[in-house]
């Protein structure tokens, strides 16, 4: 039997399978790679991306060498990421050009094992080219529709309008929704509506083409004559699937025809009102009439001097064949339209929308020709402006509009290119720069001043950078610098220069503004060779600087990444804590020092995480504030605590802490009122504790929220008093119901004279302001006796009780008295 390309019966099974795979690959353009990460070798199917056979098992680098140079690093990253994640995915790449053209491939990767990935590669060059051609065809169609003076429209088989050109919305006072379906008929002249609908219905029923005229009402309220034409498109079974139509403004032509039929004098009076040149040609195509506006538009000094001249003679040589063809078509009863270039009589460059149509005599023969010339020069100029606008958009896509610096997209492209060309022994540094105190400038001087500051910062950064460096604004107050360096210490020198430059005060709108910067630095190849990893590591180093109070720089260290990863994991677990029931509220008694009676409880939050164990509020509260979880967690605490407090005697109050972050979204009042409404807890029994930073960070808005809560009868306490920036100024700005002495002052009592003096002053201040004073962290009799002697009103701490679970707090509330115990006894009992 003749060899037809099939595998013979005597072929070994392995070779037969390979041959079958090769035939499938040749027919479909598909090949299969299997990459073993541990050996870094790739095993191919019998067909590769360039069509030739490969030896079994080649290094990954050898396979990547056959790819387009700009795709190699990205494909390597995707392969490594696939091994790390164990997930499926897809990507695209190009091969090396063959014959001047690179082929395009689609790849899908699937995990085969812990260190093994299979990649199915398909040649999609022809499909990609076809998609591009289709997009270009659609763009051409849309452009033609937009520029066409006629309104193009589509209707379904029942005659409902489903699409139309943009000129329709420019002409009539309808929007898209009002036009679709049968809505277009609402602007048809009442006298024309019934015959128009009847003609359209007949065409829908018969499938015959539509050609009708009627008047429509424009936005100005004026009616103009239109000509609507439509033809049906049918499927293979002959069923109508679409109606394709056009709507043409024939008002000027109709007026011209009517004027010529009735009287030349009357026609001239009408034609003078037109905004276009209306020209009448005899049957041979010679000019015999032009309206007044046409004479002016065409810049003709003496019409009589050009009467009888063949119409084609008014057009440039290269346009005359088109004019002759249009006249010939009109002589056969057709209407022809073109957009042509032609200067006026005085040589002024103009573009014209020209239509040539027949004027029929009484017997239906073509007696004359009507040429309508509308000046569309401005539209053509707008076309050129669109091209210029596209270039502008391309610039804006790669630059920050405020500072003119490259944006994140261009910066990452620059990093990709620099990493690809990084020579052996070369070093590349990435500096992630974040401004310190920028938000304060925005809040105090306004966003316009903030914008000026950002532009000034961009200028100083550019002056610190070298000619080969790339400075970019990534967004907000984040900037970045990419610089080739001989050694990492060069990046440190530049970072110090930037810190010094930004530490110099700025003059903005007559105000002196001082800010600083925090800088994180990652270095290639030491820290990585991918854009993503270097940017991430620079941000990790930046975060470390920020957590150390900023205004400094740090190089990335692997330990930083581990700490940040653990922090992210804890933040993730915190986001799930509410749903898992890991958060619970405990209650610490507050005692009247004079009577030793219980006066209330402070609600405190505890988190017992399945992964991390008991997590301190000092750790998870800042995480909640950073991640935005504080609003949901704060609302939970309020609801839980208010609901529990309804079971206590009415004389007992409930104190709940509010975070400064809860004031930033302006919803804190709603959160409190919702909790009171849901639980029925009395506002007069609720005490909200805030720190001084609430007023420092959010001032006017926070003050307004506190005053609104005050008017509802809710009490407000100033927590951790004496530890902030300007405690006394806050007491003057808001009438607090209570001041709480921070535990750091109480802990040193009674021995430390400085702490004793501060405590004594705070108690005296509260007495002067007629404000109750509570001491936190009371753990010894000596501390209690001194506080009582100085006139402190209330106390809380382990001397009386640690924070209690719900049931124990409820029992204590009913008893009403608290016997002081040693701190060690309480800690032993409650941990």
GROMACS .gro file of N, CA and C in nm, residues 280-431:
model
  456
  280UNK      N    1  -2.824   7.474  -0.954
  280UNK     CA    2  -2.908   7.404  -1.051
  280UNK      C    3  -2.829   7.393  -1.181
  281UNK      N    4  -2.823   7.272  -1.234
  281UNK     CA    5  -2.753   7.245  -1.360
  281UNK      C    6  -2.855   7.207  -1.465
  282UNK      N    7  -2.823   7.238  -1.590
  282UNK     CA    8  -2.912   7.191  -1.696
  282UNK      C    9  -2.887   7.043  -1.719
  283UNK      N   10  -2.959   6.985  -1.812
  283UNK     CA   11  -2.950   6.842  -1.834
  283UNK      C   12  -2.811   6.795  -1.873
  284UNK      N   13  -2.730   6.887  -1.927
  284UNK     CA   14  -2.595   6.850  -1.969
  284UNK      C   15  -2.492   6.873  -1.859
  285UNK      N   16  -2.535   6.925  -1.745
  285UNK     CA   17  -2.443   6.944  -1.635
  285UNK      C   18  -2.378   7.081  -1.632
  286UNK      N   19  -2.441   7.181  -1.700
  286UNK     CA   20  -2.387   7.317  -1.695
  286UNK      C   21  -2.460   7.397  -1.588
  287UNK      N   22  -2.388   7.484  -1.521
  287UNK     CA   23  -2.444   7.564  -1.411
  287UNK      C   24  -2.536   7.671  -1.466
  288UNK      N   25  -2.660   7.673  -1.416
  288UNK     CA   26  -2.754   7.775  -1.463
  288UNK      C   27  -2.810   7.858  -1.347
  289UNK      N   28  -2.792   7.811  -1.224
  289UNK     CA   29  -2.844   7.888  -1.111
  289UNK      C   30  -2.762   7.855  -0.985
  290UNK      N   31  -2.743   7.959  -0.900
  290UNK     CA   32  -2.681   7.941  -0.768
  290UNK      C   33  -2.747   8.038  -0.673
  291UNK      N   34  -2.787   7.990  -0.557
  291UNK     CA   35  -2.853   8.078  -0.461
  291UNK      C   36  -2.755   8.178  -0.400
  292UNK      N   37  -2.809   8.281  -0.335
  292UNK     CA   38  -2.726   8.387  -0.279
  292UNK      C   39  -2.625   8.337  -0.179
  293UNK      N   40  -2.669   8.257  -0.079
  293UNK     CA   41  -2.570   8.202   0.015
  293UNK      C   42  -2.460   8.124  -0.058
  294UNK      N   43  -2.496   8.052  -0.166
  294UNK     CA   44  -2.396   7.978  -0.242
  294UNK      C   45  -2.294   8.070  -0.305
  295UNK      N   46  -2.342   8.183  -0.359
  295UNK     CA   47  -2.250   8.280  -0.420
  295UNK      C   48  -2.152   8.331  -0.316
  296UNK      N   49  -2.203   8.357  -0.195
  296UNK     CA   50  -2.115   8.408  -0.090
  296UNK      C   51  -2.020   8.300  -0.039
  297UNK      N   52  -2.074   8.177  -0.019
  297UNK     CA   53  -1.989   8.068   0.031
  297UNK      C   54  -1.878   8.037  -0.068
  298UNK      N   55  -1.915   8.036  -0.197
  298UNK     CA   56  -1.816   8.003  -0.300
  298UNK      C   57  -1.726   8.121  -0.336
  299UNK      N   58  -1.754   8.239  -0.277
  299UNK     CA   59  -1.675   8.361  -0.300
  299UNK      C   60  -1.675   8.399  -0.449
  300UNK      N   61  -1.796   8.394  -0.509
  300UNK     CA   62  -1.813   8.431  -0.650
  300UNK      C   63  -1.850   8.579  -0.657
  301UNK      N   64  -1.774   8.658  -0.733
  301UNK     CA   65  -1.803   8.802  -0.744
  301UNK      C   66  -1.916   8.828  -0.842
  302UNK      N   67  -1.922   8.753  -0.954
  302UNK     CA   68  -2.023   8.779  -1.059
  302UNK      C   69  -2.072   8.644  -1.110
  303UNK      N   70  -2.193   8.606  -1.070
  303UNK     CA   71  -2.245   8.477  -1.111
  303UNK      C   72  -2.264   8.469  -1.262
  304UNK      N   73  -2.302   8.582  -1.323
  304UNK     CA   74  -2.328   8.581  -1.468
  304UNK      C   75  -2.203   8.541  -1.545
  305UNK      N   76  -2.087   8.568  -1.486
  305UNK     CA   77  -1.964   8.536  -1.557
  305UNK      C   78  -1.939   8.386  -1.561
  306UNK      N   79  -2.004   8.309  -1.471
  306UNK     CA   80  -1.981   8.165  -1.469
  306UNK      C   81  -2.105   8.087  -1.511
  307UNK      N   82  -2.215   8.156  -1.540
  307UNK     CA   83  -2.335   8.086  -1.585
  307UNK      C   84  -2.305   8.010  -1.714
  308UNK      N   85  -2.352   7.887  -1.721
  308UNK     CA   86  -2.333   7.806  -1.842
  308UNK      C   87  -2.204   7.728  -1.844
  309UNK      N   88  -2.117   7.750  -1.743
  309UNK     CA   89  -1.991   7.676  -1.738
  309UNK      C   90  -2.018   7.534  -1.687
  310UNK      N   91  -1.959   7.431  -1.751
  310UNK     CA   92  -1.978   7.295  -1.700
  310UNK      C   93  -1.938   7.287  -1.552
  311UNK      N   94  -2.023   7.220  -1.476
  311UNK     CA   95  -2.005   7.218  -1.331
  311UNK      C   96  -1.870   7.158  -1.292
  312UNK      N   97  -1.820   7.062  -1.368
  312UNK     CA   98  -1.693   6.998  -1.333
  312UNK      C   99  -1.577   7.096  -1.339
  313UNK      N  100  -1.591   7.206  -1.414
  313UNK     CA  101  -1.482   7.301  -1.428
  313UNK      C  102  -1.454   7.378  -1.298
  314UNK      N  103  -1.547   7.374  -1.203
  314UNK     CA  104  -1.527   7.444  -1.076
  314UNK      C  105  -1.445   7.362  -0.976
  315UNK      N  106  -1.406   7.244  -1.015
  315UNK     CA  107  -1.338   7.153  -0.923
  315UNK      C  108  -1.195   7.127  -0.969
  316UNK      N  109  -1.106   7.091  -0.877
  316UNK     CA  110  -0.968   7.061  -0.916
  316UNK      C  111  -0.963   6.946  -1.018
  317UNK      N  112  -0.856   6.940  -1.092
  317UNK     CA  113  -0.841   6.842  -1.199
  317UNK      C  114  -0.862   6.699  -1.150
  318UNK      N  115  -0.806   6.668  -1.030
  318UNK     CA  116  -0.814   6.530  -0.982
  318UNK      C  117  -0.952   6.493  -0.930
  319UNK      N  118  -1.046   6.591  -0.922
  319UNK     CA  119  -1.181   6.562  -0.874
  319UNK      C  120  -1.282   6.557  -0.989
  320UNK      N  121  -1.240   6.595  -1.109
  320UNK     CA  122  -1.338   6.614  -1.216
  320UNK      C  123  -1.399   6.483  -1.263
  321UNK      N  124  -1.323   6.375  -1.262
  321UNK     CA  125  -1.381   6.246  -1.302
  321UNK      C  126  -1.494   6.208  -1.207
  322UNK      N  127  -1.475   6.236  -1.079
  322UNK     CA  128  -1.579   6.206  -0.980
  322UNK      C  129  -1.704   6.289  -1.006
  323UNK      N  130  -1.686   6.418  -1.041
  323UNK     CA  131  -1.799   6.506  -1.069
  323UNK      C  132  -1.873   6.459  -1.193
  324UNK      N  133  -1.796   6.420  -1.298
  324UNK     CA  134  -1.861   6.373  -1.422
  324UNK      C  135  -1.943   6.247  -1.395
  325UNK      N  136  -1.890   6.157  -1.313
  325UNK     CA  137  -1.963   6.035  -1.282
  325UNK      C  138  -2.090   6.065  -1.202
  326UNK      N  139  -2.082   6.162  -1.110
  326UNK     CA  140  -2.200   6.200  -1.031
  326UNK      C  141  -2.308   6.259  -1.121
  327UNK      N  142  -2.269   6.344  -1.214
  327UNK     CA  143  -2.366   6.405  -1.305
  327UNK      C  144  -2.430   6.297  -1.392
  328UNK      N  145  -2.350   6.202  -1.441
  328UNK     CA  146  -2.403   6.095  -1.524
  328UNK      C  147  -2.505   6.011  -1.447
  329UNK      N  148  -2.475   5.984  -1.318
  329UNK     CA  149  -2.568   5.906  -1.237
  329UNK      C  150  -2.698   5.982  -1.215
  330UNK      N  151  -2.688   6.114  -1.189
  330UNK     CA  152  -2.808   6.195  -1.168
  330UNK      C  153  -2.892   6.202  -1.295
  331UNK      N  154  -2.824   6.202  -1.410
  331UNK     CA  155  -2.898   6.204  -1.538
  331UNK      C  156  -2.978   6.075  -1.558
  332UNK      N  157  -2.937   5.969  -1.487
  332UNK     CA  158  -3.010   5.842  -1.493
  332UNK      C  159  -3.112   5.829  -1.380
  333UNK      N  160  -3.132   5.937  -1.306
  333UNK     CA  161  -3.233   5.936  -1.201
  333UNK      C  162  -3.181   5.902  -1.062
  334UNK      N  163  -3.049   5.889  -1.044
  334UNK     CA  164  -2.993   5.854  -0.914
  334UNK      C  165  -2.947   5.978  -0.839
  335UNK      N  166  -2.933   5.963  -0.709
  335UNK     CA  167  -2.874   6.068  -0.625
  335UNK      C  168  -2.738   6.019  -0.577
  336UNK      N  169  -2.636   6.104  -0.592
  336UNK     CA  170  -2.499   6.067  -0.558
  336UNK      C  171  -2.444   6.168  -0.457
  337UNK      N  172  -2.370   6.116  -0.359
  337UNK     CA  173  -2.310   6.206  -0.258
  337UNK      C  174  -2.162   6.174  -0.242
  338UNK      N  175  -2.081   6.282  -0.230
  338UNK     CA  176  -1.937   6.269  -0.210
  338UNK      C  177  -1.890   6.377  -0.115
  339UNK      N  178  -1.778   6.347  -0.045
  339UNK     CA  179  -1.706   6.450   0.030
  339UNK      C  180  -1.579   6.479  -0.046
  340UNK      N  181  -1.567   6.605  -0.095
  340UNK     CA  182  -1.459   6.639  -0.187
  340UNK      C  183  -1.389   6.767  -0.143
  341UNK      N  184  -1.261   6.779  -0.183
  341UNK     CA  185  -1.187   6.903  -0.161
  341UNK      C  186  -1.199   6.991  -0.286
  342UNK      N  187  -1.226   7.120  -0.262
  342UNK     CA  188  -1.232   7.214  -0.375
  342UNK      C  189  -1.221   7.356  -0.324
  343UNK      N  190  -1.129   7.435  -0.376
  343UNK     CA  191  -1.114   7.573  -0.330
  343UNK      C  192  -1.230   7.660  -0.377
  344UNK      N  193  -1.253   7.772  -0.307
  344UNK     CA  194  -1.352   7.869  -0.351
  344UNK      C  195  -1.298   7.943  -0.473
  345UNK      N  196  -1.381   8.032  -0.526
  345UNK     CA  197  -1.339   8.108  -0.645
  345UNK      C  198  -1.214   8.190  -0.617
  346UNK      N  199  -1.193   8.226  -0.491
  346UNK     CA  200  -1.076   8.307  -0.455
  346UNK      C  201  -0.963   8.222  -0.397
  347UNK      N  202  -0.974   8.090  -0.410
  347UNK     CA  203  -0.865   8.002  -0.373
  347UNK      C  204  -0.862   7.957  -0.229
  348UNK      N  205  -0.966   7.987  -0.151
  348UNK     CA  206  -0.967   7.945  -0.011
  348UNK      C  207  -0.995   7.796  -0.003
  349UNK      N  208  -0.911   7.724   0.070
  349UNK     CA  209  -0.924   7.579   0.080
  349UNK      C  210  -1.051   7.541   0.155
  350UNK      N  211  -1.130   7.452   0.098
  350UNK     CA  212  -1.255   7.410   0.159
  350UNK      C  213  -1.282   7.263   0.127
  351UNK      N  214  -1.351   7.196   0.222
  351UNK     CA  215  -1.404   7.062   0.199
  351UNK      C  216  -1.555   7.072   0.187
  352UNK      N  217  -1.613   6.993   0.092
  352UNK     CA  218  -1.756   7.003   0.065
  352UNK      C  219  -1.823   6.867   0.074
  353UNK      N  220  -1.944   6.868   0.132
  353UNK     CA  221  -2.033   6.753   0.121
  353UNK      C  222  -2.124   6.784   0.002
  354UNK      N  223  -2.101   6.715  -0.108
  354UNK     CA  224  -2.172   6.745  -0.234
  354UNK      C  225  -2.270   6.634  -0.266
  355UNK      N  226  -2.395   6.671  -0.297
  355UNK     CA  227  -2.492   6.573  -0.347
  355UNK      C  228  -2.546   6.624  -0.480
  356UNK      N  229  -2.558   6.533  -0.574
  356UNK     CA  230  -2.613   6.565  -0.707
  356UNK      C  231  -2.731   6.473  -0.730
  357UNK      N  232  -2.850   6.534  -0.760
  357UNK     CA  233  -2.972   6.454  -0.777
  357UNK      C  234  -3.053   6.510  -0.893
  358UNK      N  235  -3.143   6.430  -0.947
  358UNK     CA  236  -3.224   6.475  -1.062
  358UNK      C  237  -3.342   6.562  -1.017
  359UNK      N  238  -3.379   6.658  -1.103
  359UNK     CA  239  -3.504   6.734  -1.088
  359UNK      C  240  -3.593   6.689  -1.202
  360UNK      N  241  -3.708   6.629  -1.167
  360UNK     CA  242  -3.795   6.571  -1.269
  360UNK      C  243  -3.890   6.674  -1.325
  361UNK      N  244  -3.917   6.660  -1.453
  361UNK     CA  245  -4.015   6.746  -1.519
  361UNK      C  246  -4.155   6.694  -1.497
  362UNK      N  247  -4.250   6.761  -1.563
  362UNK     CA  248  -4.391   6.724  -1.546
  362UNK      C  249  -4.418   6.582  -1.592
  363UNK      N  250  -4.340   6.536  -1.693
  363UNK     CA  251  -4.363   6.403  -1.745
  363UNK      C  252  -4.281   6.296  -1.677
  364UNK      N  253  -4.209   6.334  -1.571
  364UNK     CA  254  -4.130   6.236  -1.499
  364UNK      C  255  -3.989   6.220  -1.553
  365UNK      N  256  -3.955   6.296  -1.659
  365UNK     CA  257  -3.820   6.287  -1.714
  365UNK      C  258  -3.725   6.376  -1.635
  366UNK      N  259  -3.594   6.350  -1.647
  366UNK     CA  260  -3.494   6.432  -1.580
  366UNK      C  261  -3.480   6.561  -1.658
  367UNK      N  262  -3.527   6.670  -1.598
  367UNK     CA  263  -3.525   6.799  -1.667
  367UNK      C  264  -3.399   6.878  -1.631
  368UNK      N  265  -3.362   6.875  -1.510
  368UNK     CA  266  -3.244   6.948  -1.460
  368UNK      C  267  -3.178   6.864  -1.351
  369UNK      N  268  -3.066   6.916  -1.304
  369UNK     CA  269  -2.995   6.851  -1.195
  369UNK      C  270  -2.979   6.950  -1.080
  370UNK      N  271  -2.987   6.897  -0.958
  370UNK     CA  272  -2.973   6.982  -0.839
  370UNK      C  273  -2.845   6.939  -0.766
  371UNK      N  274  -2.756   7.037  -0.746
  371UNK     CA  275  -2.632   7.012  -0.671
  371UNK      C  276  -2.637   7.090  -0.541
  372UNK      N  277  -2.619   7.023  -0.430
  372UNK     CA  278  -2.616   7.087  -0.299
  372UNK      C  279  -2.475   7.073  -0.242
  373UNK      N  280  -2.413   7.188  -0.209
  373UNK     CA  281  -2.275   7.187  -0.156
  373UNK      C  282  -2.275   7.243  -0.015
  374UNK      N  283  -2.242   7.158   0.082
  374UNK     CA  284  -2.237   7.202   0.221
  374UNK      C  285  -2.092   7.205   0.268
  375UNK      N  286  -2.051   7.318   0.329
  375UNK     CA  287  -1.913   7.335   0.374
  375UNK      C  288  -1.890   7.247   0.499
  376UNK      N  289  -1.800   7.147   0.487
  376UNK     CA  290  -1.769   7.058   0.599
  376UNK      C  291  -1.622   7.070   0.637
  377UNK      N  292  -1.563   7.186   0.609
  377UNK     CA  293  -1.422   7.207   0.640
  377UNK      C  294  -1.395   7.189   0.790
  378UNK      N  295  -1.485   7.244   0.872
  378UNK     CA  296  -1.465   7.235   1.017
  378UNK      C  297  -1.467   7.091   1.065
  379UNK      N  298  -1.556   7.010   1.007
  379UNK     CA  299  -1.562   6.869   1.045
  379UNK      C  300  -1.433   6.798   1.009
  380UNK      N  301  -1.376   6.834   0.892
  380UNK     CA  302  -1.249   6.774   0.851
  380UNK      C  303  -1.136   6.815   0.945
  381UNK      N  304  -1.141   6.941   0.986
  381UNK     CA  305  -1.040   6.988   1.082
  381UNK      C  306  -1.055   6.915   1.214
  382UNK      N  307  -1.180   6.892   1.255
  382UNK     CA  308  -1.203   6.816   1.379
  382UNK      C  309  -1.147   6.674   1.368
  383UNK      N  310  -1.155   6.621   1.245
  383UNK     CA  311  -1.099   6.489   1.220
  383UNK      C  312  -0.949   6.488   1.251
  384UNK      N  313  -0.881   6.596   1.204
  384UNK     CA  314  -0.737   6.608   1.231
  384UNK      C  315  -0.712   6.626   1.380
  385UNK      N  316  -0.804   6.698   1.446
  385UNK     CA  317  -0.789   6.717   1.590
  385UNK      C  318  -0.806   6.586   1.665
  386UNK      N  319  -0.890   6.497   1.611
  386UNK     CA  320  -0.908   6.365   1.673
  386UNK      C  321  -0.777   6.288   1.672
  387UNK      N  322  -0.704   6.299   1.558
  387UNK     CA  323  -0.575   6.231   1.549
  387UNK      C  324  -0.478   6.288   1.653
  388UNK      N  325  -0.477   6.424   1.660
  388UNK     CA  326  -0.390   6.487   1.759
  388UNK      C  327  -0.433   6.449   1.900
  389UNK      N  328  -0.563   6.437   1.920
  389UNK     CA  329  -0.613   6.396   2.052
  389UNK      C  330  -0.571   6.256   2.088
  390UNK      N  331  -0.566   6.168   1.987
  390UNK     CA  332  -0.522   6.031   2.013
  390UNK      C  333  -0.378   6.028   2.061
  391UNK      N  334  -0.296   6.114   1.998
  391UNK     CA  335  -0.156   6.121   2.042
  391UNK      C  336  -0.148   6.175   2.185
  392UNK      N  337  -0.235   6.273   2.213
  392UNK     CA  338  -0.237   6.328   2.348
  392UNK      C  339  -0.280   6.221   2.450
  393UNK      N  340  -0.380   6.141   2.412
  393UNK     CA  341  -0.426   6.035   2.501
  393UNK      C  342  -0.315   5.933   2.527
  394UNK      N  343  -0.237   5.904   2.421
  394UNK     CA  344  -0.126   5.811   2.437
  394UNK      C  345  -0.025   5.866   2.538
  395UNK      N  346  -0.001   5.999   2.530
  395UNK     CA  347   0.091   6.062   2.625
  395UNK      C  348   0.034   6.053   2.767
  396UNK      N  349  -0.095   6.086   2.780
  396UNK     CA  350  -0.157   6.086   2.912
  396UNK      C  351  -0.159   5.946   2.972
  397UNK      N  352  -0.170   5.843   2.887
  397UNK     CA  353  -0.174   5.707   2.938
  397UNK      C  354  -0.042   5.667   3.003
  398UNK      N  355   0.067   5.739   2.972
  398UNK     CA  356   0.198   5.700   3.022
  398UNK      C  357   0.261   5.807   3.110
  399UNK      N  358   0.186   5.914   3.139
  399UNK     CA  359   0.239   6.022   3.222
  399UNK      C  360   0.137   6.064   3.326
  400UNK      N  361   0.186   6.116   3.436
  400UNK     CA  362   0.102   6.173   3.540
  400UNK      C  363   0.063   6.315   3.499
  401UNK      N  364  -0.066   6.342   3.493
  401UNK     CA  365  -0.113   6.471   3.441
  401UNK      C  366  -0.078   6.587   3.533
  402UNK      N  367  -0.065   6.561   3.663
  402UNK     CA  368  -0.039   6.670   3.757
  402UNK      C  369   0.107   6.715   3.751
  403UNK      N  370   0.200   6.622   3.754
  403UNK     CA  371   0.342   6.657   3.764
  403UNK      C  372   0.416   6.646   3.632
  404UNK      N  373   0.358   6.577   3.533
  404UNK     CA  374   0.427   6.556   3.407
  404UNK      C  375   0.528   6.443   3.413
  405UNK      N  376   0.544   6.380   3.529
  405UNK     CA  377   0.637   6.269   3.542
  405UNK      C  378   0.579   6.143   3.477
  406UNK      N  379   0.665   6.048   3.439
  406UNK     CA  380   0.613   5.917   3.397
  406UNK      C  381   0.524   5.858   3.507
  407UNK      N  382   0.421   5.782   3.466
  407UNK     CA  383   0.333   5.721   3.564
  407UNK      C  384   0.375   5.576   3.590
  408UNK      N  385   0.292   5.505   3.664
  408UNK     CA  386   0.327   5.369   3.703
  408UNK      C  387   0.349   5.280   3.581
  409UNK      N  388   0.265   5.294   3.478
  409UNK     CA  389   0.279   5.211   3.359
  409UNK      C  390   0.416   5.230   3.295
  410UNK      N  391   0.455   5.356   3.272
  410UNK     CA  392   0.583   5.381   3.207
  410UNK      C  393   0.699   5.338   3.297
  411UNK      N  394   0.683   5.357   3.428
  411UNK     CA  395   0.790   5.317   3.520
  411UNK      C  396   0.812   5.166   3.515
  412UNK      N  397   0.705   5.089   3.514
  412UNK     CA  398   0.719   4.944   3.509
  412UNK      C  399   0.777   4.899   3.375
  413UNK      N  400   0.737   4.967   3.266
  413UNK     CA  401   0.796   4.935   3.137
  413UNK      C  402   0.946   4.965   3.139
  414UNK      N  403   0.985   5.076   3.200
  414UNK     CA  404   1.126   5.111   3.210
  414UNK      C  405   1.202   5.008   3.292
  415UNK      N  406   1.140   4.960   3.401
  415UNK     CA  407   1.204   4.857   3.483
  415UNK      C  408   1.221   4.727   3.404
  416UNK      N  409   1.115   4.689   3.330
  416UNK     CA  410   1.124   4.567   3.250
  416UNK      C  411   1.240   4.576   3.152
  417UNK      N  412   1.250   4.691   3.083
  417UNK     CA  413   1.357   4.707   2.984
  417UNK      C  414   1.494   4.707   3.050
  418UNK      N  415   1.507   4.776   3.163
  418UNK     CA  416   1.636   4.784   3.232
  418UNK      C  417   1.679   4.647   3.282
  419UNK      N  418   1.586   4.566   3.332
  419UNK     CA  419   1.620   4.433   3.382
  419UNK      C  420   1.661   4.340   3.269
  420UNK      N  421   1.597   4.356   3.151
  420UNK     CA  422   1.633   4.273   3.037
  420UNK      C  423   1.774   4.301   2.989
  421UNK      N  424   1.815   4.427   3.000
  421UNK     CA  425   1.947   4.466   2.949
  421UNK      C  426   2.052   4.476   3.059
  422UNK      N  427   2.018   4.430   3.179
  422UNK     CA  428   2.113   4.439   3.290
  422UNK      C  429   2.233   4.348   3.262
  423UNK      N  430   2.349   4.409   3.254
  423UNK     CA  431   2.472   4.335   3.222
  423UNK      C  432   2.520   4.257   3.343
  424UNK      N  433   2.599   4.154   3.316
  424UNK     CA  434   2.660   4.077   3.424
  424UNK      C  435   2.747   4.170   3.507
  425UNK      N  436   2.726   4.168   3.636
  425UNK     CA  437   2.801   4.257   3.724
  425UNK      C  438   2.735   4.391   3.743
  426UNK      N  439   2.628   4.419   3.669
  426UNK     CA  440   2.557   4.547   3.682
  426UNK      C  441   2.463   4.545   3.800
  427UNK      N  442   2.426   4.663   3.845
  427UNK     CA  443   2.336   4.676   3.960
  427UNK      C  444   2.230   4.780   3.929
  428UNK      N  445   2.108   4.751   3.969
  428UNK     CA  446   1.995   4.842   3.946
  428UNK      C  447   1.924   4.864   4.080
  429UNK      N  448   1.898   4.990   4.113
  429UNK     CA  449   1.832   5.022   4.240
  429UNK      C  450   1.694   5.081   4.214
  430UNK      N  451   1.597   5.040   4.295
  430UNK     CA  452   1.462   5.094   4.289
  430UNK      C  453   1.432   5.160   4.423
  431UNK      N  454   1.399   5.288   4.419
  431UNK     CA  455   1.367   5.364   4.541
  431UNK      C  456   1.218   5.392   4.544
   0.00000   0.00000   0.00000
